[in-house]
Coordinates of N, CA, C and O in Angstrom, one line a residue:
M1 N 0.8 -1.0 0.0 CA 0.0 0.1 -0.1 C 1.0 1.5 0.2 O 0.6 2.3 -0.8
Q2 N 1.8 1.4 0.7 CA 2.7 2.5 0.7 C 3.4 2.7 -0.4 O 3.8 3.6 -0.7
H3 N 3.7 1.7 -0.9 CA 4.4 1.7 -2.4 C 3.6 2.3 -3.4 O 4.1 3.1 -3.9
I4 N 2.6 2.0 -3.5 CA 1.4 2.4 -4.3 C 1.2 4.1 -4.2 O 1.2 4.7 -4.7
V5 N 1.2 4.4 -2.9 CA 1.0 6.0 -2.6 C 2.2 6.7 -2.8 O 2.1 7.9 -3.6
A6 N 3.4 6.1 -2.8 CA 4.7 6.7 -3.0 C 5.1 7.0 -4.4 O 5.4 7.8 -4.9
L7 N 4.2 6.0 -5.4 CA 4.2 6.0 -6.7 C 3.5 7.4 -7.2 O 3.7 8.2 -8.2
V8 N 2.8 7.8 -6.4 CA 1.9 9.4 -6.7 C 3.1 10.5 -7.0 O 2.9 11.3 -7.9
G9 N 4.2 10.4 -6.3 CA 5.2 11.2 -6.8 C 4.9 12.6 -6.0 O 5.7 13.6 -6.3
D10 N 4.0 12.8 -5.0 CA 4.0 14.1 -4.3 C 4.3 13.9 -3.2 O 3.9 12.9 -2.1
G11 N 5.2 14.9 -2.5 CA 5.7 14.9 -1.4 C 4.7 14.7 -0.1 O 5.1 14.5 0.8
N12 N 3.5 15.4 -0.6 CA 2.7 15.8 0.4 C 1.6 14.9 0.7 O 0.7 15.2 1.5
T13 N 1.5 13.7 -0.4 CA 0.9 12.3 0.0 C 1.6 11.5 0.4 O 2.4 11.2 0.2
Y14 N 1.1 10.9 1.5 CA 1.6 10.0 2.2 C 0.5 9.1 3.0 O -0.6 9.3 3.1
L15 N 1.1 7.7 3.2 CA 0.0 6.9 3.9 C 0.0 7.0 5.6 O 1.5 7.1 6.0
Q16 N -0.6 7.4 6.0 CA -1.0 7.4 7.8 C -0.4 5.9 8.4 O -1.6 5.3 8.2
T17 N 0.5 5.8 8.9 CA 0.7 4.3 9.2 C 0.3 4.3 10.7 O 0.1 5.3 11.3
P18 N -0.1 3.5 11.7 CA -0.4 3.2 12.9 C 0.8 3.6 13.8 O 1.7 3.7 13.5
R19 N -0.1 4.3 14.7 CA 1.3 5.2 15.8 C 2.2 3.9 16.5 O 3.3 4.3 16.6
D20 N 1.4 2.5 16.4 CA 2.4 1.7 17.0 C 3.1 1.1 15.7 O 2.5 -0.2 15.2
S21 N 4.2 1.4 15.2 CA 5.0 0.7 14.3 C 6.1 0.3 14.4 O 7.1 -0.6 13.8
A22 N 6.0 -0.2 16.0 CA 7.1 -0.9 16.4 C 8.5 -0.3 16.3 O 9.4 -1.2 15.4
N23 N 8.9 0.8 17.0 CA 10.3 1.0 16.7 C 11.5 0.8 17.7 O 11.1 0.3 18.7
F24 N 12.4 0.6 16.9 CA 13.6 -0.1 17.8 C 14.1 0.9 18.4 O 14.3 2.4 17.8
P25 N 15.1 0.9 19.6 CA 15.5 1.8 20.5 C 17.2 2.0 20.0 O 18.0 2.6 20.5
I26 N 17.2 2.1 18.8 CA 18.4 2.6 17.8 C 18.1 3.5 16.7 O 17.1 3.5 16.4
E27 N 19.2 4.5 16.2 CA 19.1 5.2 15.0 C 20.2 4.7 14.3 O 21.4 4.4 14.8
I28 N 20.2 4.7 12.9 CA 21.0 4.3 11.9 C 21.0 5.6 10.8 O 20.0 6.1 10.7
V29 N 22.4 5.8 10.6 CA 22.5 6.9 9.7 C 23.6 6.3 8.5 O 24.3 5.9 8.9
R30 N 23.2 6.9 7.6 CA 24.3 6.8 6.3 C 25.1 7.4 6.2 O 25.4 8.9 6.7
F31 N 26.6 7.2 6.4 CA 27.7 8.1 6.0 C 28.4 7.8 4.7 O 29.2 6.7 4.9
G32 N 28.6 8.4 3.7 CA 29.4 7.9 2.5 C 28.0 6.7 2.2 O 27.0 6.6 2.1
E33 N 29.0 5.2 2.1 CA 28.4 4.4 1.6 C 28.2 3.3 2.6 O 27.1 2.3 2.7
D34 N 28.6 3.5 4.1 CA 28.3 3.1 5.3 C 27.0 3.3 5.9 O 27.0 4.9 6.0
Y35 N 26.2 2.5 6.8 CA 25.2 2.8 7.3 C 25.9 2.5 8.8 O 26.5 1.5 9.1
R36 N 25.7 3.6 9.7 CA 26.4 3.5 11.3 C 25.0 3.6 12.0 O 24.4 4.3 12.2
I37 N 25.4 2.8 13.3 CA 24.6 3.4 14.5 C 24.8 4.3 15.4 O 26.0 4.6 15.4
T38 N 23.8 5.0 15.2 CA 24.4 6.6 16.0 C 23.6 7.2 17.3 O 24.0 7.9 18.2
S39 N 22.8 6.1 17.7 CA 21.9 6.4 19.0 C 21.8 4.9 19.4 O 21.2 3.8 18.4
V40 N 21.8 4.8 20.5 CA 21.1 3.6 21.2 C 20.5 4.0 22.6 O 20.6 5.0 22.9
V41 N 20.2 2.9 23.5 CA 19.7 3.1 24.7 C 20.7 2.0 25.7 O 21.4 1.6 24.9
A42 N 20.4 2.5 26.9 CA 21.4 1.8 28.1 C 21.3 0.1 27.7 O 20.4 -0.3 27.2
G43 N 22.4 -0.3 27.6 CA 22.6 -2.0 27.4 C 23.1 -2.4 26.1 O 23.4 -3.1 25.8
L44 N 23.0 -1.2 25.1 CA 23.5 -1.4 23.6 C 24.6 -0.3 23.3 O 24.9 -0.4 22.1
E45 N 25.5 -0.1 24.4 CA 26.3 0.9 23.8 C 27.5 0.6 23.3 O 28.3 0.9 22.8
N46 N 27.7 -0.9 23.1 CA 28.7 -1.6 22.2 C 28.6 -1.5 20.9 O 29.5 -1.3 20.0
A47 N 27.2 -1.1 20.8 CA 26.7 -0.8 19.0 C 27.1 0.4 18.8 O 27.2 0.7 17.3
L48 N 27.5 1.4 19.5 CA 27.2 2.8 18.9 C 28.6 2.9 18.0 O 30.0 2.6 18.2
G49 N 28.5 3.7 16.9 CA 29.5 3.5 15.9 C 30.0 2.5 15.1 O 30.3 2.7 14.1
G50 N 29.1 1.7 15.3 CA 29.0 -0.1 14.6 C 28.5 0.3 13.4 O 27.7 1.0 13.0
R51 N 29.2 -0.1 11.9 CA 29.0 -0.1 10.7 C 28.0 -1.4 10.8 O 28.3 -2.6 10.8
V52 N 26.7 -1.2 10.0 CA 25.6 -1.9 9.9 C 25.6 -3.0 8.9 O 26.1 -2.1 7.7
L53 N 26.1 -4.1 8.9 CA 26.1 -4.9 7.6 C 24.9 -6.1 7.0 O 24.7 -5.8 5.8
K54 N 24.4 -6.2 8.2 CA 23.0 -6.7 7.8 C 21.9 -6.5 9.0 O 21.8 -6.1 10.1
V55 N 20.2 -6.7 8.2 CA 19.4 -6.2 9.0 C 18.7 -8.0 9.1 O 18.4 -8.1 7.7
H56 N 18.9 -8.6 10.3 CA 18.3 -10.1 10.1 C 19.5 -10.8 9.2 O 20.6 -10.7 9.4
E57 N 19.0 -11.1 7.8 CA 19.9 -11.9 6.8 C 20.0 -11.2 5.7 O 21.1 -11.8 5.0
T58 N 19.8 -9.6 5.6 CA 19.6 -9.0 4.4 C 20.4 -8.2 4.7 O 20.9 -7.2 5.6
P59 N 21.8 -8.0 3.7 CA 22.5 -7.2 3.6 C 21.8 -5.6 3.7 O 21.0 -5.6 3.1
I60 N 22.6 -4.8 4.3 CA 22.2 -3.5 4.4 C 21.9 -2.7 3.1 O 20.8 -2.2 2.8
S61 N 22.4 -3.1 2.2 CA 22.6 -2.4 1.1 C 21.2 -2.5 0.3 O 20.2 -2.0 -0.5
R62 N 20.9 -4.0 0.6 CA 19.7 -4.8 -0.1 C 18.5 -4.2 0.6 O 17.4 -3.9 0.4
A63 N 18.5 -3.9 2.1 CA 17.3 -3.8 2.7 C 17.1 -2.3 2.5 O 15.6 -1.7 2.1
A64 N 17.9 -1.1 2.6 CA 18.0 0.3 1.7 C 17.1 0.2 0.6 O 16.3 1.0 0.2
E65 N 17.7 -0.9 -0.5 CA 17.2 -0.8 -1.6 C 15.6 -1.3 -1.4 O 14.6 -0.6 -2.4
L66 N 15.3 -1.9 -0.9 CA 13.9 -2.4 -0.6 C 13.1 -1.5 0.0 O 11.7 -1.2 -0.3
I67 N 13.4 -0.2 0.7 CA 12.6 0.6 1.5 C 12.6 2.0 0.6 O 11.9 2.5 0.4
L68 N 13.6 2.3 -0.1 CA 13.6 3.3 -1.2 C 12.1 3.8 -1.8 O 11.6 4.6 -1.7
P69 N 11.9 2.6 -2.5 CA 10.6 2.7 -3.1 C 9.3 2.9 -2.3 O 8.5 3.6 -2.7
L70 N 9.4 3.1 -1.4 CA 8.3 3.3 -0.4 C 8.3 5.0 0.0 O 7.2 5.2 0.4
A71 N 9.6 5.6 -0.5 CA 9.6 7.1 0.0 C 8.9 7.9 -1.4 O 8.6 7.2 -2.0
S72 N 8.5 8.7 -1.3 CA 7.6 9.4 -2.3 C 8.7 9.7 -3.6 O 9.8 10.1 -3.2
Q73 N 8.0 9.0 -4.8 CA 9.2 9.0 -5.9 C 9.7 10.5 -6.3 O 10.8 10.6 -7.1
D74 N 9.1 11.8 -6.1 CA 9.4 13.0 -6.3 C 10.2 13.7 -5.0 O 10.4 14.9 -4.9
E75 N 10.4 13.0 -3.9 CA 11.0 13.4 -2.8 C 12.4 13.7 -3.1 O 13.2 12.8 -4.0
N76 N 12.8 14.6 -2.6 CA 14.4 15.3 -2.6 C 15.3 14.2 -2.1 O 14.7 13.3 -1.2
P77 N 16.4 14.0 -2.7 CA 17.1 12.9 -2.4 C 17.8 12.7 -0.6 O 17.6 11.7 -0.1
P78 N 17.8 14.1 0.1 CA 18.2 14.2 1.4 C 17.0 13.7 2.3 O 17.0 12.6 3.3
L79 N 15.9 14.1 1.9 CA 14.8 13.5 2.4 C 14.4 12.2 2.3 O 13.7 11.1 3.4
A80 N 14.9 11.5 1.4 CA 14.5 10.0 0.9 C 15.3 9.6 1.5 O 15.0 8.1 2.3
Q81 N 16.7 9.6 1.7 CA 17.5 9.1 2.5 C 17.1 9.3 4.1 O 17.1 7.9 4.7
A82 N 16.8 9.9 4.4 CA 16.2 10.1 6.0 C 15.0 9.1 6.3 O 15.1 8.7 7.1
F83 N 14.1 9.0 5.1 CA 13.2 7.8 5.1 C 13.6 7.0 5.2 O 13.0 5.6 6.2
V84 N 14.8 6.2 4.5 CA 15.3 5.1 4.4 C 15.9 5.0 5.7 O 15.9 3.7 6.4
E85 N 16.6 5.7 6.3 CA 17.3 5.3 7.5 C 16.5 5.6 9.0 O 16.4 4.6 9.5
D86 N 15.1 6.1 8.7 CA 14.4 5.8 9.9 C 13.5 4.4 9.7 O 13.5 3.7 10.4
A87 N 13.2 4.0 8.8 CA 12.6 2.6 8.0 C 13.5 2.0 8.6 O 12.9 0.5 9.0
L88 N 14.9 2.0 8.6 CA 15.8 0.8 8.9 C 15.7 0.3 10.4 O 16.5 -0.5 11.0
T89 N 14.8 1.3 11.3 CA 14.6 0.8 12.5 C 13.2 0.8 12.7 O 13.0 1.1 14.1
T90 N 12.2 0.4 11.9 CA 10.9 0.7 12.1 C 10.4 -1.2 12.0 O 10.5 -1.3 10.6
G91 N 10.3 -1.7 12.9 CA 9.7 -2.9 12.8 C 8.6 -3.2 11.8 O 8.5 -4.5 11.1
A92 N 7.7 -2.7 11.9 CA 6.4 -2.4 11.0 C 6.4 -2.7 9.4 O 6.5 -3.7 8.8
T93 N 7.9 -2.1 8.7 CA 8.3 -1.6 7.8 C 9.2 -2.8 7.4 O 9.0 -3.5 6.5
L94 N 10.3 -3.1 8.4 CA 11.1 -4.3 7.8 C 10.3 -5.6 8.0 O 10.7 -6.5 7.1
H95 N 9.4 -5.8 8.8 CA 8.8 -7.0 8.6 C 7.6 -7.2 7.3 O 7.7 -8.0 6.7
G96 N 7.1 -6.2 7.2 CA 6.4 -6.1 5.9 C 7.1 -6.1 4.8 O 6.7 -6.5 3.8
L97 N 8.4 -5.6 4.4 CA 9.2 -6.2 3.4 C 9.9 -7.5 3.6 O 10.5 -7.8 2.6
T98 N 9.6 -8.3 4.2 CA 10.0 -9.7 4.7 C 11.5 -9.6 5.2 O 12.2 -10.5 4.8
I99 N 12.1 -8.5 5.8 CA 13.5 -8.4 5.9 C 13.7 -9.1 7.1 O 14.6 -9.5 7.5
T100 N 12.6 -8.8 8.4 CA 12.7 -9.4 9.5 C 11.6 -10.5 9.7 O 10.2 -10.4 9.1
P101 N 11.2 -11.6 10.5 CA 10.3 -12.6 10.4 C 9.3 -11.6 11.6 O 8.4 -12.6 11.7
D102 N 9.7 -10.8 12.2 CA 8.9 -10.2 13.4 C 8.8 -9.0 13.6 O 10.1 -8.4 13.5
R103 N 7.8 -8.4 13.4 CA 7.7 -7.0 13.7 C 8.4 -6.4 14.9 O 8.6 -5.2 15.1
N104 N 8.4 -7.0 16.0 CA 8.7 -6.3 17.1 C 10.3 -6.7 17.7 O 10.7 -6.2 18.7
S105 N 11.0 -7.5 16.8 CA 12.5 -7.8 17.2 C 13.1 -8.0 15.8 O 12.8 -8.1 14.9
A106 N 14.4 -7.6 16.0 CA 15.6 -7.8 14.8 C 16.6 -7.8 15.1 O 17.2 -7.3 16.4
R107 N 17.3 -8.7 14.6 CA 18.9 -8.4 14.6 C 19.9 -7.7 13.9 O 19.3 -8.1 12.6
Y108 N 20.6 -7.2 14.3 CA 21.7 -6.4 13.3 C 22.8 -6.9 13.3 O 23.4 -6.9 14.5
T109 N 23.6 -7.1 12.1 CA 24.9 -7.6 12.4 C 25.8 -6.4 12.0 O 25.6 -5.3 11.2
L110 N 26.7 -6.0 12.6 CA 27.8 -4.9 12.9 C 29.4 -5.2 12.9 O 29.3 -6.2 12.8
A111 N 29.8 -4.4 12.4 CA 31.2 -4.3 12.5 C 32.0 -3.1 13.4 O 31.3 -2.0 13.1
D112 N 33.2 -3.2 13.9 CA 33.3 -2.0 14.5 C 34.4 -1.8 13.7 O 34.6 -2.3 13.0
D113 N 35.2 -0.8 14.4 CA 36.8 0.0 13.7 C 37.8 -1.1 13.0 O 38.4 -1.1 12.2
S114 N 37.7 -2.2 14.1 CA 38.6 -2.9 13.8 C 38.5 -4.1 12.6 O 39.1 -5.0 12.5
G115 N 37.0 -4.0 12.5 CA 36.6 -5.1 11.5 C 35.9 -6.3 12.1 O 35.5 -6.9 11.2
R116 N 35.9 -6.2 13.5 CA 35.2 -7.6 14.1 C 33.8 -7.4 14.0 O 33.4 -6.5 14.2
E117 N 33.3 -8.4 13.4 CA 31.8 -8.5 13.3 C 30.9 -9.1 15.1 O 31.6 -9.8 15.4
F118 N 29.7 -8.8 15.1 CA 29.0 -8.8 16.2 C 27.6 -8.5 15.8 O 27.6 -7.9 14.8
S119 N 26.8 -9.1 16.7 CA 25.3 -9.0 16.5 C 24.6 -8.3 17.6 O 25.4 -8.5 19.1
I120 N 23.5 -7.7 17.2 CA 22.8 -7.1 18.3 C 21.3 -7.3 18.2 O 20.9 -7.5 17.2
E121 N 20.6 -7.9 19.3 CA 19.2 -8.2 19.2 C 18.1 -7.2 19.5 O 18.8 -6.4 21.1
V122 N 17.6 -6.6 19.0 CA 16.7 -5.3 19.7 C 15.1 -5.4 19.7 O 14.8 -6.6 18.9
Q123 N 14.4 -4.8 20.6 CA 13.0 -5.2 21.0 C 12.4 -3.9 20.4 O 12.9 -2.9 20.7
A124 N 11.4 -3.8 19.9 CA 10.4 -2.6 19.8 C 10.3 -2.0 21.0 O 10.0 -2.5 22.0
V125 N 10.3 -0.8 21.0 CA 10.0 -0.1 22.0 C 8.6 0.2 22.2 O 7.7 0.5 21.6
P126 N 7.6 -0.4 23.5 CA 6.3 -0.2 23.8 C 5.6 1.3 23.4 O 6.6 2.1 24.0
L127 N 4.6 1.3 23.0 CA 3.7 2.4 22.4 C 3.9 3.4 23.7 O 3.3 2.7 24.7
G128 N 4.3 4.3 24.1 CA 3.9 5.3 25.3 C 5.4 5.4 26.1 O 5.3 5.8 26.9
T129 N 5.9 4.5 25.6 CA 7.5 4.3 26.8 C 8.5 5.3 26.5 O 8.8 5.5 25.3
G130 N 8.9 6.2 27.2 CA 10.0 6.7 27.1 C 11.2 6.2 27.1 O 11.5 5.5 28.3
V131 N 12.1 6.6 26.1 CA 13.5 6.2 26.4 C 14.4 7.1 26.5 O 14.3 7.8 25.7
T132 N 15.5 7.1 27.0 CA 16.8 7.7 27.0 C 17.8 7.3 26.0 O 18.4 6.7 26.5
P133 N 18.3 8.1 24.9 CA 19.1 7.5 24.1 C 20.4 8.1 24.4 O 20.8 9.1 25.3
I134 N 21.3 7.4 24.1 CA 22.7 7.3 24.3 C 23.4 7.7 23.1 O 23.1 7.0 21.9
R135 N 23.5 8.9 22.9 CA 24.3 9.4 21.2 C 25.7 9.6 20.9 O 26.2 10.1 20.2
S136 N 26.5 9.4 22.2 CA 28.1 10.1 22.2 C 29.0 8.6 21.2 O 29.0 7.6 21.8
I137 N 28.9 9.2 20.4 CA 29.9 8.0 19.5 C 31.5 8.6 19.4 O 31.8 9.7 19.5
Q138 N 32.3 7.6 20.0 CA 33.5 7.9 20.4 C 34.3 7.7 19.2 O 34.7 6.4 18.6
A139 N 34.8 8.6 18.4 CA 35.7 8.5 17.4 C 36.6 9.5 17.1 O 36.9 10.3 17.8
A140 N 38.1 9.0 16.5 CA 39.1 9.8 16.3 C 38.6 11.2 15.7 O 39.2 12.0 15.9
A141 N 38.2 11.1 14.4 CA 37.8 12.1 13.8 C 36.2 11.9 13.2 O 35.7 10.9 13.3
P142 N 35.5 13.2 13.0 CA 34.4 13.0 12.3 C 34.2 12.2 11.6 O 34.8 12.3 10.4
L143 N 33.1 11.5 11.4 CA 32.9 10.7 10.1 C 32.1 11.7 9.0 O 31.2 12.4 9.4
P144 N 32.5 11.6 7.8 CA 31.9 12.8 6.6 C 30.3 11.8 6.4 O 30.4 10.7 6.4
R145 N 29.4 12.8 6.3 CA 28.3 12.4 5.7 C 28.1 12.9 4.5 O 27.9 13.9 4.4
E146 N 27.8 11.8 3.6 CA 27.6 12.3 2.2 C 26.4 11.5 1.8 O 25.7 10.5 2.2
S147 N 26.1 12.2 0.5 CA 24.7 11.9 0.1 C 24.7 11.0 -1.3 O 25.8 10.8 -1.8

């Protein structure tokens, strides 16, 4: 349904999704060709700054390709990319695209700066629950953000 609405090509036309879209307590942002974890909640601090390799079993580049057509086709590139970044942490979207088997949980495979791979499991934040994000990425130099 969301894909059909996106084909209208009007940035002001959108599908109002349910408020409970199973949001995960992490944020992912694209830096160049990489997607990285930029915000987490307590208990997931080891993921901060991690390069996202896969969502469940889907390579991150393929997940982004599957999500992009859901953004309005006339949307400007930075807003379309923001839509992709947001959808990468929305359980309802990931499950609807069959990227994850369950809308309320997801596994992300990450790599740290040394290349060591590890996975994190996240659960959707219940609707109305407040969470305090942790956003400090410790890096020697700022990561360039390119579109």
